[in-house]
C-alpha angles and dihedrals in degrees: 000000000000125000108235093198093054091046092050094044090058089059097052118120123222110289094008117135124212113229102172138003129187146128142226118280105253091205092067105082102149129068135173089271089067089069085080101026098055097055091039093050092048090050093047094044094044092052094044094048091046089051092049094048090048093050094047095047096047097050094241118172116289092248091068091052091049092046092049094046091062090056092043090054090049088050092052090050090051094046102042115346095072090060091056089050092048095048091047091053092048091053098044105038127082125201120212140180119200132176088268110030149004116234146175120213139172094185094260100058137012140199121201145174137192108272092220094064112126097201095086122127121207120201127183128199115249092259090045093234096121134037133199125197122196126184119210133017109337094171093106092238126126132038114281092336094309103102093228122146093000090258126142119294099229093196090066099034090061097033114136093005101101089253094082111114094035093088100039136315118336114255119254101256144134106220131196098357113177092199093058099145092056091045093052091045091052091049091049092047092049093047091055093056 
């Protein structure tokens, strides 16, 4: 198991002070977005696998089997693979708030934002045991964060599902933090500086 504090400390810049360190709770795999994604993935995967079995058992040309296998693999990613991706991220990424910035790191790459940004959205679970903080527009409007055409913003539609990052850059967000009160306090303290 990785040490989030050690991982975050390695990323500090000269003179920067660490205010809070944490990580996402790996036990929380489902979100409200899964209310749509789970039935959709089962439908997609069921159709794709049925297609593939039908093609393989009827002796159809190899192209149909190859074509169907792509959709079957996508279905498997939607049904189960995304949960492995999500759990891996939750176990290997550290969240940190300093007196200058908020950042996410896994030791190899980092994403960050200015801690004084006012466009952050804080959401608590119903029982207030976990907190998520997203920076930027999380309304789901706009194309790839641009606001053009009024279409869905795929970065935010798939955020925290294990599919985020497949359709553009992952949003800057701390998801499913068990120590939410301390996180929000650190963000508020840093923003007042």
